[in-house]
Each structure stands twice: as C-alpha cells, then as structure tokens.
mmCIF file of C-alpha atoms in Angstrom:
data_model
loop_
_atom_site.group_PDB
_atom_site.id
_atom_site.type_symbol
_atom_site.label_atom_id
_atom_site.label_comp_id
_atom_site.label_asym_id
_atom_site.label_seq_id
_atom_site.Cartn_x
_atom_site.Cartn_y
_atom_site.Cartn_z
ATOM 1 C CA MET I 1 52.727 -7.104 19.950
ATOM 2 C CA SER I 2 49.669 -4.871 19.994
ATOM 3 C CA ARG I 3 46.619 -6.054 21.937
ATOM 4 C CA LEU I 4 44.246 -4.022 19.707
ATOM 5 C CA PRO I 5 43.333 -6.889 17.297
ATOM 6 C CA LEU I 6 42.460 -9.126 20.263
ATOM 7 C CA VAL I 7 40.264 -6.406 21.800
ATOM 8 C CA VAL I 8 38.488 -5.826 18.478
ATOM 9 C CA LEU I 9 37.872 -9.574 18.085
ATOM 10 C CA ILE I 10 36.388 -9.888 21.593
ATOM 11 C CA ALA I 11 34.169 -6.833 21.058
ATOM 12 C CA THR I 12 32.923 -8.185 17.725
ATOM 13 C CA VAL I 13 31.989 -11.556 19.215
ATOM 14 C CA ALA I 14 30.190 -9.820 22.109
ATOM 15 C CA LEU I 15 28.176 -7.614 19.736
ATOM 16 C CA LEU I 16 27.185 -10.614 17.624
ATOM 17 C CA ALA I 17 26.013 -12.444 20.723
ATOM 18 C CA MET I 18 23.966 -9.450 21.845
ATOM 19 C CA GLY I 19 22.394 -9.197 18.384
ATOM 20 C CA LEU I 20 21.304 -12.818 18.447
ATOM 21 C CA VAL I 21 19.599 -12.666 21.828
ATOM 22 C CA ARG I 22 18.066 -9.158 21.705
ATOM 23 C CA PRO I 23 14.262 -9.698 21.661
ATOM 24 C CA THR I 24 11.968 -8.168 19.068
ATOM 25 C CA GLN I 25 8.346 -7.082 19.395
ATOM 26 C CA LEU I 26 7.304 -10.503 18.127
ATOM 27 C CA GLY I 27 9.105 -12.309 20.900
ATOM 28 C CA THR I 28 11.646 -13.864 18.516
ATOM 29 C CA THR I 29 15.331 -13.155 18.145
ATOM 30 C CA VAL I 30 16.517 -10.534 15.691
ATOM 31 C CA GLY I 31 16.972 -12.099 12.254
ATOM 32 C CA LEU I 32 16.131 -15.573 13.545
ATOM 33 C CA ALA I 33 12.843 -17.379 13.931
ATOM 34 C CA SER I 34 12.275 -18.801 17.374
ATOM 35 C CA GLY I 35 14.195 -22.051 17.547
ATOM 36 C CA SER I 36 15.753 -21.663 14.081
ATOM 37 C CA ALA I 37 19.341 -22.439 13.227
ATOM 38 C CA LEU I 38 22.064 -19.989 12.332
ATOM 39 C CA PRO I 39 22.130 -18.926 8.638
ATOM 40 C CA GLY I 40 23.684 -21.596 6.475
ATOM 41 C CA MET I 41 22.707 -24.441 8.824
ATOM 42 C CA LEU I 42 19.772 -26.766 8.217
ATOM 43 C CA HIS I 43 16.824 -26.401 10.563
ATOM 44 C CA ALA I 44 14.204 -29.050 11.330
ATOM 45 C CA SER I 45 10.939 -27.396 12.390
ATOM 46 C CA THR I 46 9.346 -29.345 15.212
ATOM 47 C CA THR I 47 5.955 -27.542 15.246
ATOM 48 C CA PRO I 48 3.665 -26.129 12.517
ATOM 49 C CA GLU I 49 4.148 -22.547 13.712
ATOM 50 C CA ASP I 50 7.899 -23.059 13.858
ATOM 51 C CA ALA I 51 7.853 -24.088 10.182
ATOM 52 C CA VAL I 52 5.972 -20.948 9.117
ATOM 53 C CA ARG I 53 8.099 -18.682 11.293
ATOM 54 C CA SER I 54 11.287 -20.191 9.945
ATOM 55 C CA LEU I 55 10.163 -19.759 6.321
ATOM 56 C CA PHE I 56 9.170 -16.114 6.725
ATOM 57 C CA ASP I 57 12.226 -15.266 8.746
ATOM 58 C CA ASP I 58 14.247 -16.380 5.716
ATOM 59 C CA VAL I 59 11.979 -14.249 3.520
ATOM 60 C CA ARG I 60 12.662 -11.289 5.790
ATOM 61 C CA ARG I 61 16.385 -11.879 5.226
ATOM 62 C CA ARG I 62 15.618 -12.265 1.488
ATOM 63 C CA ASP I 63 17.162 -15.721 1.525
ATOM 64 C CA PHE I 64 14.582 -17.242 -0.822
ATOM 65 C CA ASN I 65 16.581 -20.388 -1.568
ATOM 66 C CA ARG I 66 16.621 -21.301 2.117
ATOM 67 C CA ALA I 67 12.937 -20.355 2.490
ATOM 68 C CA TYR I 68 12.097 -22.575 -0.488
ATOM 69 C CA SER I 69 13.862 -25.512 1.165
ATOM 70 C CA GLN I 70 11.048 -25.465 3.756
ATOM 71 C CA VAL I 71 8.294 -25.870 1.138
ATOM 72 C CA ALA I 72 6.706 -29.326 1.199
ATOM 73 C CA ASN I 73 5.305 -29.276 -2.347
ATOM 74 C CA SER I 74 8.398 -28.102 -4.202
ATOM 75 C CA SER I 75 7.514 -30.472 -7.042
ATOM 76 C CA ASP I 76 4.389 -28.374 -7.694
ATOM 77 C CA VAL I 77 5.839 -24.884 -7.127
ATOM 78 C CA ALA I 78 9.085 -23.853 -8.831
ATOM 79 C CA LEU I 79 11.629 -21.735 -6.971
ATOM 80 C CA ALA I 80 11.217 -18.909 -9.502
ATOM 81 C CA ALA I 81 7.432 -18.858 -9.061
ATOM 82 C CA PHE I 82 7.777 -19.011 -5.258
ATOM 83 C CA THR I 83 10.182 -16.061 -5.309
ATOM 84 C CA ARG I 84 8.007 -14.005 -7.674
ATOM 85 C CA ASP I 85 5.014 -14.605 -5.406
ATOM 86 C CA LEU I 86 6.911 -12.957 -2.548
ATOM 87 C CA THR I 87 8.837 -10.251 -4.414
ATOM 88 C CA GLY I 88 6.362 -9.179 -7.110
ATOM 89 C CA THR I 89 6.699 -8.722 -10.866
ATOM 90 C CA HIS I 90 6.304 -6.072 -13.570
ATOM 91 C CA GLY I 91 7.611 -3.246 -11.386
ATOM 92 C CA SER I 92 4.696 -3.572 -8.941
ATOM 93 C CA LEU I 93 4.732 -2.092 -5.461
ATOM 94 C CA LYS I 94 5.717 -5.527 -4.137
ATOM 95 C CA THR I 95 9.017 -5.249 -6.019
ATOM 96 C CA TYR I 96 9.844 -2.190 -3.900
ATOM 97 C CA SER I 97 8.788 -3.828 -0.620
ATOM 98 C CA GLY I 98 10.546 -5.667 2.174
ATOM 99 C CA LEU I 99 9.078 -7.891 4.869
ATOM 100 C CA GLU I 100 9.302 -5.869 8.071
ATOM 101 C CA SER I 101 7.661 -8.280 10.540
ATOM 102 C CA PHE I 102 5.086 -11.045 10.820
ATOM 103 C CA GLU I 103 2.869 -12.795 13.336
ATOM 104 C CA THR I 104 1.639 -16.384 13.289
ATOM 105 C CA GLN I 105 -1.463 -17.999 14.776
ATOM 106 C CA LEU I 106 -2.250 -21.706 14.881
ATOM 107 C CA MET I 107 -5.816 -22.144 13.576
ATOM 108 C CA HIS I 108 -6.116 -25.946 13.518
ATOM 109 C CA ALA I 109 -3.820 -28.926 14.053
ATOM 110 C CA THR I 110 -3.769 -32.718 13.968
ATOM 111 C CA ASP I 111 -0.855 -35.122 14.323
ATOM 112 C CA ASP I 112 -0.044 -34.856 10.597
ATOM 113 C CA ASP I 113 -1.237 -31.463 9.329
ATOM 114 C CA ALA I 114 -2.179 -27.984 10.516
ATOM 115 C CA LEU I 115 -3.447 -24.618 9.367
ATOM 116 C CA VAL I 116 -1.395 -21.560 10.360
ATOM 117 C CA ARG I 117 -2.471 -17.976 9.748
ATOM 118 C CA VAL I 118 0.351 -15.498 9.158
ATOM 119 C CA ARG I 119 -0.061 -11.710 9.138
ATOM 120 C CA LEU I 120 2.649 -10.003 7.120
ATOM 121 C CA HIS I 121 3.788 -6.404 7.508
ATOM 122 C CA TRP I 122 5.527 -5.182 4.333
ATOM 123 C CA ALA I 123 7.464 -1.905 4.408
ATOM 124 C CA THR I 124 7.214 0.229 1.251
ATOM 125 C CA ALA I 125 8.052 3.760 0.163
ATOM 126 C CA VAL I 126 4.372 4.723 0.535
ATOM 127 C CA GLY I 127 3.856 3.201 3.970
ATOM 128 C CA ALA I 128 3.040 -0.168 5.446
ATOM 129 C CA ILE I 129 1.087 -2.836 3.565
ATOM 130 C CA TYR I 130 -0.516 -5.705 5.466
ATOM 131 C CA GLU I 131 -1.234 -9.134 4.053
ATOM 132 C CA MET I 132 -2.782 -12.231 5.590
ATOM 133 C CA ARG I 133 -2.245 -15.808 4.398
ATOM 134 C CA ASP I 134 -3.622 -19.108 5.697
ATOM 135 C CA LEU I 135 -1.026 -21.800 5.066
ATOM 136 C CA LYS I 136 -1.333 -25.560 5.316
ATOM 137 C CA VAL I 137 1.569 -27.250 7.112
ATOM 138 C CA VAL I 138 2.289 -30.993 6.956
ATOM 139 C CA ARG I 139 4.504 -33.381 8.899
ATOM 140 C CA GLU I 140 7.310 -35.165 7.059
ATOM 141 C CA GLY I 141 8.784 -37.603 9.566
ATOM 142 C CA GLN I 142 9.794 -35.486 12.564
ATOM 143 C CA THR I 143 9.833 -32.235 10.559
ATOM 144 C CA TRP I 144 7.026 -29.860 9.606
ATOM 145 C CA LYS I 145 6.993 -28.136 6.220
ATOM 146 C CA VAL I 146 4.754 -25.564 4.542
ATOM 147 C CA VAL I 147 2.472 -26.393 1.613
ATOM 148 C CA TRP I 148 2.842 -23.304 -0.569
ATOM 149 C CA PRO I 149 -0.211 -22.459 -2.703
ATOM 150 C CA ALA I 150 0.642 -22.610 -6.394
ATOM 151 C CA PRO I 151 0.849 -18.938 -7.507
ATOM 152 C CA SER I 152 -1.703 -17.913 -10.111
ATOM 153 C CA GLU I 153 0.306 -16.037 -12.724
ATOM 154 C CA PRO I 154 -1.992 -14.458 -15.329
ATOM 155 C CA LYS I 155 -1.096 -14.849 -18.983
ATOM 156 C CA VAL I 156 -2.062 -11.937 -21.202
ATOM 157 C CA PRO I 157 -3.357 -13.271 -24.556
ATOM 158 C CA PRO I 158 -2.060 -11.685 -27.781
ATOM 159 C CA GLN I 159 -4.468 -8.959 -28.858
ATOM 160 C CA VAL I 160 -4.776 -5.533 -30.437
ATOM 161 C CA VAL I 161 -6.001 -2.695 -28.201
ATOM 162 C CA PRO I 162 -7.089 0.446 -30.112
ATOM 163 C CA VAL I 163 -5.806 3.748 -28.721
ATOM 164 C CA THR I 164 -8.585 6.378 -28.651
ATOM 165 C CA TYR I 165 -7.801 8.385 -25.512
ATOM 166 C CA LEU I 166 -7.499 12.165 -25.173
ATOM 167 C CA ARG I 167 -4.105 13.714 -24.532
ATOM 168 C CA TRP I 168 -2.916 17.170 -23.492
ATOM 169 C CA ASP I 169 0.611 18.448 -24.186
ATOM 170 C CA VAL I 170 2.061 21.635 -22.686
ATOM 171 C CA ILE I 171 4.417 23.961 -24.596
ATOM 172 C CA ASN I 172 6.045 26.592 -22.407
ATOM 173 C CA ARG I 173 8.186 29.501 -23.534
ATOM 174 C CA GLY I 174 11.781 28.708 -24.372
ATOM 175 C CA PRO I 175 15.001 30.438 -23.240
ATOM 176 C CA GLU I 176 15.253 32.353 -26.567
ATOM 177 C CA ASP I 177 11.732 33.858 -26.354
ATOM 178 C CA ASP I 178 11.246 37.586 -25.809
ATOM 179 C CA TRP I 179 11.567 38.831 -22.239
ATOM 180 C CA GLY I 180 8.168 39.061 -20.592
ATOM 181 C CA THR I 181 6.573 36.297 -22.642
ATOM 182 C CA GLN I 182 4.135 34.497 -20.376
ATOM 183 C CA ASN I 183 3.603 30.768 -19.998
ATOM 184 C CA VAL I 184 0.126 29.260 -20.063
ATOM 185 C CA ASP I 185 -1.974 30.245 -17.042
ATOM 186 C CA ALA I 186 -2.387 27.804 -14.161
ATOM 187 C CA PRO I 187 -5.636 25.797 -14.230
ATOM 188 C CA ARG I 188 -8.651 26.928 -12.211
ATOM 189 C CA VAL I 189 -9.460 24.531 -9.390
ATOM 190 C CA ARG I 190 -11.885 24.874 -6.485
ATOM 191 C CA ILE I 191 -12.493 23.119 -3.186
ATOM 192 C CA ILE I 192 -16.163 22.154 -3.300
ATOM 193 C CA SER I 193 -16.466 20.653 0.189
ATOM 194 C CA MET I 194 -14.523 20.626 3.443
ATOM 195 C CA SER I 195 -15.144 19.372 6.962
ATOM 196 C CA ALA I 196 -13.022 18.633 10.011
ATOM 197 C CA ALA I 197 -13.549 15.828 12.501
ATOM 198 C CA ASP I 198 -11.924 13.931 15.344
ATOM 199 C CA ASN I 199 -10.844 10.362 14.812
ATOM 200 C CA ARG I 200 -8.891 7.874 16.896
ATOM 201 C CA ASN I 201 -5.525 9.189 15.662
ATOM 202 C CA GLY I 202 -6.175 12.931 15.721
ATOM 203 C CA VAL I 203 -7.970 15.499 13.566
ATOM 204 C CA VAL I 204 -8.806 14.893 9.900
ATOM 205 C CA VAL I 205 -9.789 17.477 7.297
ATOM 206 C CA LEU I 206 -11.506 16.008 4.266
ATOM 207 C CA GLY I 207 -13.617 16.928 1.269
ATOM 208 C CA GLU I 208 -13.453 17.200 -2.526
ATOM 209 C CA ILE I 209 -11.751 19.410 -5.118
ATOM 210 C CA VAL I 210 -12.749 19.977 -8.769
ATOM 211 C CA ASN I 211 -10.812 21.064 -11.846
ATOM 212 C CA GLU I 212 -13.020 23.742 -13.414
ATOM 213 C CA ASP I 213 -10.692 24.354 -16.359
ATOM 214 C CA THR I 214 -10.414 22.848 -19.841
ATOM 215 C CA VAL I 215 -6.821 21.719 -19.263
ATOM 216 C CA PRO I 216 -5.373 19.101 -16.875
ATOM 217 C CA ALA I 217 -4.076 20.158 -13.475
ATOM 218 C CA PHE I 218 -1.701 18.753 -10.893
ATOM 219 C CA VAL I 219 -3.378 19.625 -7.596
ATOM 220 C CA ASP I 220 -2.471 19.574 -3.944
ATOM 221 C CA VAL I 221 -4.458 20.689 -0.902
ATOM 222 C CA ASN I 222 -2.927 22.124 2.264
ATOM 223 C CA ALA I 223 -4.698 22.899 5.543
ATOM 224 C CA THR I 224 -3.704 24.951 8.575
ATOM 225 C CA LEU I 225 -5.485 24.532 11.912
ATOM 226 C CA LEU I 226 -5.993 27.826 13.764
ATOM 227 C CA ASP I 227 -6.775 28.468 17.425
ATOM 228 C CA ALA I 228 -9.235 31.022 18.817
ATOM 229 C CA GLN I 229 -6.670 33.818 18.417
ATOM 230 C CA GLY I 230 -5.978 32.924 14.794
ATOM 231 C CA ASN I 231 -2.582 31.410 15.567
ATOM 232 C CA PRO I 232 -1.491 28.336 13.589
ATOM 233 C CA LEU I 233 -1.628 25.059 15.533
ATOM 234 C CA ALA I 234 -0.452 22.722 12.772
ATOM 235 C CA GLN I 235 -0.092 22.575 9.003
ATOM 236 C CA GLU I 236 -0.277 19.474 6.813
ATOM 237 C CA SER I 237 -0.843 18.528 3.168
ATOM 238 C CA SER I 238 -2.966 15.867 1.515
ATOM 239 C CA PHE I 239 0.214 13.990 0.470
ATOM 240 C CA ASP I 240 -1.075 10.850 -1.336
ATOM 241 C CA LYS I 241 -4.661 11.011 -0.023
ATOM 242 C CA ILE I 242 -5.718 12.776 -3.218
ATOM 243 C CA SER I 243 -5.833 12.169 -6.953
ATOM 244 C CA HIS I 244 -3.111 14.646 -7.902
ATOM 245 C CA THR I 245 -3.658 14.717 -11.670
ATOM 246 C CA LEU I 246 -7.133 15.979 -12.504
ATOM 247 C CA LEU I 247 -8.408 16.033 -16.067
ATOM 248 C CA PRO I 248 -10.880 18.781 -17.059
ATOM 249 C CA ALA I 249 -14.042 18.605 -14.891
ATOM 250 C CA GLY I 250 -12.409 15.890 -12.780
ATOM 251 C CA VAL I 251 -13.257 15.614 -9.088
ATOM 252 C CA SER I 252 -10.940 14.168 -6.452
ATOM 253 C CA PRO I 253 -11.367 13.501 -2.746
ATOM 254 C CA TYR I 254 -8.705 14.637 -0.334
ATOM 255 C CA ARG I 255 -7.879 13.784 3.260
ATOM 256 C CA ILE I 256 -5.411 15.622 5.474
ATOM 257 C CA ASP I 257 -4.354 13.977 8.748
ATOM 258 C CA PHE I 258 -3.220 15.854 11.857
ATOM 259 C CA PRO I 259 -1.926 13.123 14.218
ATOM 260 C CA GLY I 260 -2.263 13.851 17.928
ATOM 261 C CA MET I 261 -4.436 16.946 17.502
ATOM 262 C CA LYS I 262 -7.833 17.472 19.203
ATOM 263 C CA LEU I 263 -10.701 19.229 17.478
ATOM 264 C CA ASP I 264 -11.703 21.150 20.620
ATOM 265 C CA ARG I 265 -8.459 23.132 20.278
ATOM 266 C CA VAL I 266 -9.333 24.210 16.728
ATOM 267 C CA LYS I 267 -11.350 27.354 16.043
ATOM 268 C CA SER I 268 -11.051 27.422 12.242
ATOM 269 C CA VAL I 269 -9.255 25.824 9.295
ATOM 270 C CA ARG I 270 -7.421 27.718 6.553
ATOM 271 C CA MET I 271 -7.413 25.874 3.232
ATOM 272 C CA ASP I 272 -4.999 26.332 0.323
ATOM 273 C CA ALA I 273 -5.441 24.579 -3.028
ATOM 274 C CA LYS I 274 -2.502 24.684 -5.438
ATOM 275 C CA ALA I 275 -2.656 23.780 -9.127
ATOM 276 C CA LEU I 276 -0.038 23.419 -11.841
ATOM 277 C CA LEU I 277 -0.575 22.894 -15.546
ATOM 278 C CA VAL I 278 0.799 19.492 -16.575
ATOM 279 C CA PRO I 279 0.695 17.297 -19.661
ATOM 280 C CA ALA I 280 -1.694 14.404 -19.186
ATOM 281 C CA SER I 281 -3.740 11.803 -20.988
ATOM 282 C CA ALA I 282 -6.908 9.848 -20.366
ATOM 283 C CA ASP I 283 -5.002 6.590 -20.722
ATOM 284 C CA PRO I 284 -4.866 4.057 -19.195
ATOM 285 C CA VAL I 285 -8.554 3.522 -18.583
ATOM 286 C CA ILE I 286 -8.913 1.500 -15.367
ATOM 287 C CA ALA I 287 -12.394 0.116 -14.837
ATOM 288 C CA ILE I 288 -13.663 -0.489 -11.303
ATOM 289 C CA LEU I 289 -15.929 -3.548 -11.183
ATOM 290 C CA ASN I 290 -17.972 -5.422 -8.585
ATOM 291 C CA GLN I 291 -17.788 -2.675 -5.963
ATOM 292 C CA ARG I 292 -19.479 -3.676 -2.728
ATOM 293 C CA LEU I 293 -19.445 -3.093 1.011
ATOM 294 C CA ASP I 294 -18.610 -6.303 2.841
ATOM 295 C CA THR I 295 -17.422 -7.765 6.136
ATOM 296 C CA ALA I 296 -13.900 -9.202 6.328
ATOM 297 C CA PRO I 297 -13.192 -12.479 8.204
ATOM 298 C CA GLN I 298 -11.918 -10.457 11.184
ATOM 299 C CA GLY I 299 -15.273 -8.654 11.393
ATOM 300 C CA LYS I 300 -14.042 -5.352 9.952
ATOM 301 C CA GLN I 301 -16.102 -3.453 7.392
ATOM 302 C CA VAL I 302 -14.406 -3.194 3.995
ATOM 303 C CA LEU I 303 -15.010 -1.981 0.470
ATOM 304 C CA ARG I 304 -14.123 -4.638 -2.087
ATOM 305 C CA GLY I 305 -13.907 -4.605 -5.850
ATOM 306 C CA GLU I 306 -11.771 -5.360 -8.876
ATOM 307 C CA LEU I 307 -9.587 -3.171 -11.078
ATOM 308 C CA VAL I 308 -9.357 -3.926 -14.796
ATOM 309 C CA ASN I 309 -6.696 -2.199 -16.876
ATOM 310 C CA GLN I 310 -8.441 -1.661 -20.205
ATOM 311 C CA SER I 311 -5.357 -0.343 -21.990
ATOM 312 C CA GLY I 312 -2.617 -2.323 -23.702
ATOM 313 C CA GLN I 313 0.138 -1.180 -21.324
ATOM 314 C CA VAL I 314 1.121 -2.569 -17.926
ATOM 315 C CA VAL I 315 0.268 -0.312 -14.965
ATOM 316 C CA ASN I 316 3.056 -0.853 -12.427
ATOM 317 C CA ILE I 317 1.489 0.665 -9.304
ATOM 318 C CA SER I 318 -2.155 1.570 -8.679
ATOM 319 C CA GLN I 319 -3.787 3.314 -5.738
ATOM 320 C CA VAL I 320 -7.491 3.166 -4.891
ATOM 321 C CA LEU I 321 -9.212 6.202 -3.327
ATOM 322 C CA ALA I 322 -12.757 5.901 -1.976
ATOM 323 C CA THR I 323 -15.033 8.740 -0.869
ATOM 324 C CA TYR I 324 -17.878 7.882 1.510
ATOM 325 C CA TYR I 325 -21.018 10.012 1.864
ATOM 326 C CA ASP I 326 -23.808 10.101 4.458
ATOM 327 C CA ASN I 327 -27.524 10.375 3.687
ATOM 328 C CA ASN I 328 -27.135 14.147 3.150
ATOM 329 C CA GLY I 329 -24.396 13.725 0.565
ATOM 330 C CA LYS I 330 -21.689 14.984 2.932
ATOM 331 C CA VAL I 331 -18.196 13.516 2.702
ATOM 332 C CA ILE I 332 -17.661 11.616 5.952
ATOM 333 C CA TRP I 333 -14.482 9.676 5.150
ATOM 334 C CA VAL I 334 -11.795 9.142 2.518
ATOM 335 C CA SER I 335 -9.817 5.898 2.498
ATOM 336 C CA SER I 336 -6.942 4.863 0.290
ATOM 337 C CA GLY I 337 -4.896 1.773 -0.392
ATOM 338 C CA TYR I 338 -2.274 0.550 -2.826
ATOM 339 C CA VAL I 339 -2.564 -2.641 -4.857
ATOM 340 C CA ASP I 340 0.734 -4.494 -4.459
ATOM 341 C CA GLN I 341 0.444 -6.299 -7.819
ATOM 342 C CA ALA I 342 0.820 -4.705 -11.262
ATOM 343 C CA LEU I 343 -2.273 -4.314 -13.455
ATOM 344 C CA LEU I 344 -1.766 -6.357 -16.591
ATOM 345 C CA PRO I 345 -3.943 -5.539 -19.623
ATOM 346 C CA GLN I 346 -7.475 -6.899 -19.288
ATOM 347 C CA MET I 347 -6.633 -8.910 -16.145
ATOM 348 C CA PRO I 348 -8.838 -8.236 -13.068
ATOM 349 C CA GLN I 349 -6.985 -7.443 -9.845
ATOM 350 C CA PRO I 350 -8.904 -7.412 -6.526
ATOM 351 C CA PHE I 351 -8.666 -4.586 -4.011
ATOM 352 C CA GLN I 352 -9.925 -4.083 -0.465
ATOM 353 C CA LEU I 353 -10.170 -0.918 1.642
ATOM 354 C CA GLU I 354 -10.890 -0.936 5.357
ATOM 355 C CA ILE I 355 -13.609 1.408 6.695
ATOM 356 C CA PRO I 356 -13.427 2.691 10.292
ATOM 357 C CA GLU I 357 -16.099 1.099 12.472
ATOM 358 C CA ASP I 358 -17.689 4.412 13.475
ATOM 359 C CA ILE I 359 -17.906 5.472 9.806
ATOM 360 C CA ALA I 360 -19.257 2.240 8.302
ATOM 361 C CA ALA I 361 -22.702 2.544 9.920
ATOM 362 C CA ARG I 362 -23.176 6.028 8.438
ATOM 363 C CA VAL I 363 -22.184 5.267 4.834
ATOM 364 C CA GLN I 364 -25.025 5.643 2.328
ATOM 365 C CA THR I 365 -23.092 5.981 -0.947
ATOM 366 C CA TYR I 366 -19.483 5.951 -2.061
ATOM 367 C CA ARG I 367 -17.328 6.776 -5.102
ATOM 368 C CA VAL I 368 -14.050 5.142 -6.142
ATOM 369 C CA VAL I 369 -11.234 6.610 -8.244
ATOM 370 C CA VAL I 370 -7.836 5.152 -9.150
ATOM 371 C CA ASN I 371 -4.395 6.740 -9.289
ATOM 372 C CA HIS I 372 -1.739 5.010 -11.361
ATOM 373 C CA TYR I 373 2.041 5.219 -11.571
ATOM 374 C CA ASN I 374 4.307 3.789 -14.240
ATOM 375 C CA SER I 375 8.026 3.320 -13.721
ATOM 376 C CA GLY I 376 8.802 4.744 -17.179
ATOM 377 C CA GLN I 377 6.994 7.993 -16.454
ATOM 378 C CA SER I 378 7.644 10.795 -13.983
#
C-alpha cells in the first residue's frame, strides 16, 4: 500500500495549523478574530472589542449570515439591509470592494454597554478606501453583541426629469471610404500651469489643463523628471488624478506622483499632454453643495461637501477632484477621493477629502470637479 495519501494528509493538516496561527499585522490570526471560533462554530464574545472584531472578521470572509448573528438589534435591522450596508447597492464602488483589514479601539465601557471605534480598510480596483464607524456594543448575559445602526436607504420619489443637456457624437471614416480620407482632427488642449514639489512620499507634479477646442477631448498628462544632464530619472502619468473627459472650455486639475524621488535630484520636467476626440455629453449634471474646509474628529484638515445627481439616471461611481490655490492663485495641491455609494437622482451624498497638514495652512481658495462612471458605459 502506498504511503503517499498518508503523507499528503499529514502535510495538509500541518499547513492548516500554520495558517491558523500565523500572525497578521493586526495581531490576530489569519481569517479569525482574536479568540473567535472556527468557521461554522458559535462564538460567544466575552469583551466589547471581541464582539466587533468577530463581526468584521466574518465580514472579511464575506460570511454575512454569521456576522448578522452577532447583531444585537436584529429585530430592527433585516439581514438584507445589513448586508447591503456592507456590500453596497446600485453598482457602487462598494459593490466592487472587499474588506482588507480593520482595527478596533475601545472608546468607552461600562458593565453593560460600550462604544467601540472600528477603522475599516476596503480594497478596491482604484485603491484603498478607509471608513470609520463608532459602534455601540451591549451585554446579553455573558455575551457581548453589536448594536448595528439602522441603514438609511434613500427612496427616490416618482418624478419626471427633463433632458436638456448638450451631446457630441463622433463619426469617423468607415472601412469602405476612399484611401487617404482623414478622421476628425484631435482636440486642442493646453497645460496652463505646472509646478513640482517635494512631499512626504516623493515628488509631485501638479497643475491644470484646458480644452481649447469646440469638441470634447479625452486627456491625459505625462511627466518625465530629468537630471542636470537631461537624462530621464522617472516617468509617470496622471492616472486617475485628472478629469479625463473635458468638454469644450473645460479645465481639469492633474497630479502626477513620483514615489521615492527627491526634488533636489531633478533639474527640469518634461510635460506631455495627449488628447483624443471622444463622444461625450453634459449629462449627468452633478451639483456640488455645502463645500467647506473643516477639521475631522482626528484633527486632520478636510474638505467636506455634498454631491447631488440632478439627472434622472443613477451614477454608479463618482470621484471628487479638488484643486487648492494659494493667495497668488498658484495650484499648491490636488486631492481626489471616490464616493463608495452610488448617486441616486436628487439624493445628496456626502464626501470628504483629506488635505495634507503642510498644505492646509496655505489654502486660500479651492475648486471642486466630479468624475463619474456608469457600469453601462465604457
């Protein structure tokens, strides 16, 4: 009889054991909250933090039924609403996200209830998104459970939204056209400002670009850092730190990051703006309301506001870009952030952008623009 099956079995058990005890950056075991039971087994949380950790460890595994079993007020919050609160709706960025990690902090506790702050790190296709929640935890006998806030799910009232927006279509030459027939010329775009600076992560190149044409343009900005001899040090593009689709006379900020670089190595910067003619429309109109500079609870400077989708269509994913200017009108920073919830028609959605501490004191004015992406469109 072959000993191979026995060897495979022993190796499998050993690997499983190693996986359960290997520590993570949070000091918990991989896939398990500290002190939690194996999947499929009931777990009685003996501390408020243990209850929150256990719930979000199940969320990280996408076991929402088990996570819901640790909710104290299940009579007030349905499983479907609890799951939608954590996984998103309407094709929002949250629907394409997964919980990467989390940290908990006990804020207040008595014998029967407590307040636990949890910082969530969601992984998405466009980078990390961070969320903070303060959760009430209550004792039920010898077990602690989480009081989940009832999700506020907006209801869009029936209404008629008139469509009055401008639209540009592009007709290029077909395969049967005469040889040598030209397509429509590329739009004229121009970089109207550029500066380079050091920041805590490296060198940043930032400024603004304008579409000087009468047709829409898809734009991208590339930068190459050169040394004193004119040799390239690094090359990067604006990636998503730009409003790619610019309508006629539209202005967009851009920011290009060079991680790990130092400005004292750079003699000059070579800029390259590319533009393509694309079909576009002025819909949806997304209004930006209640913009204000503020201080977050952690003491960080932020720009807050609300987005209102004034069209009749759902906007699945929206991105906020803010340009900050000093007292001379110079661009000193560009920040961006994605809203993880979809923009329903006429329903305000809050946003918040963090401003670096060394930049916040110099900001005199700012301008906000919004990118939008719909799952049914390319």
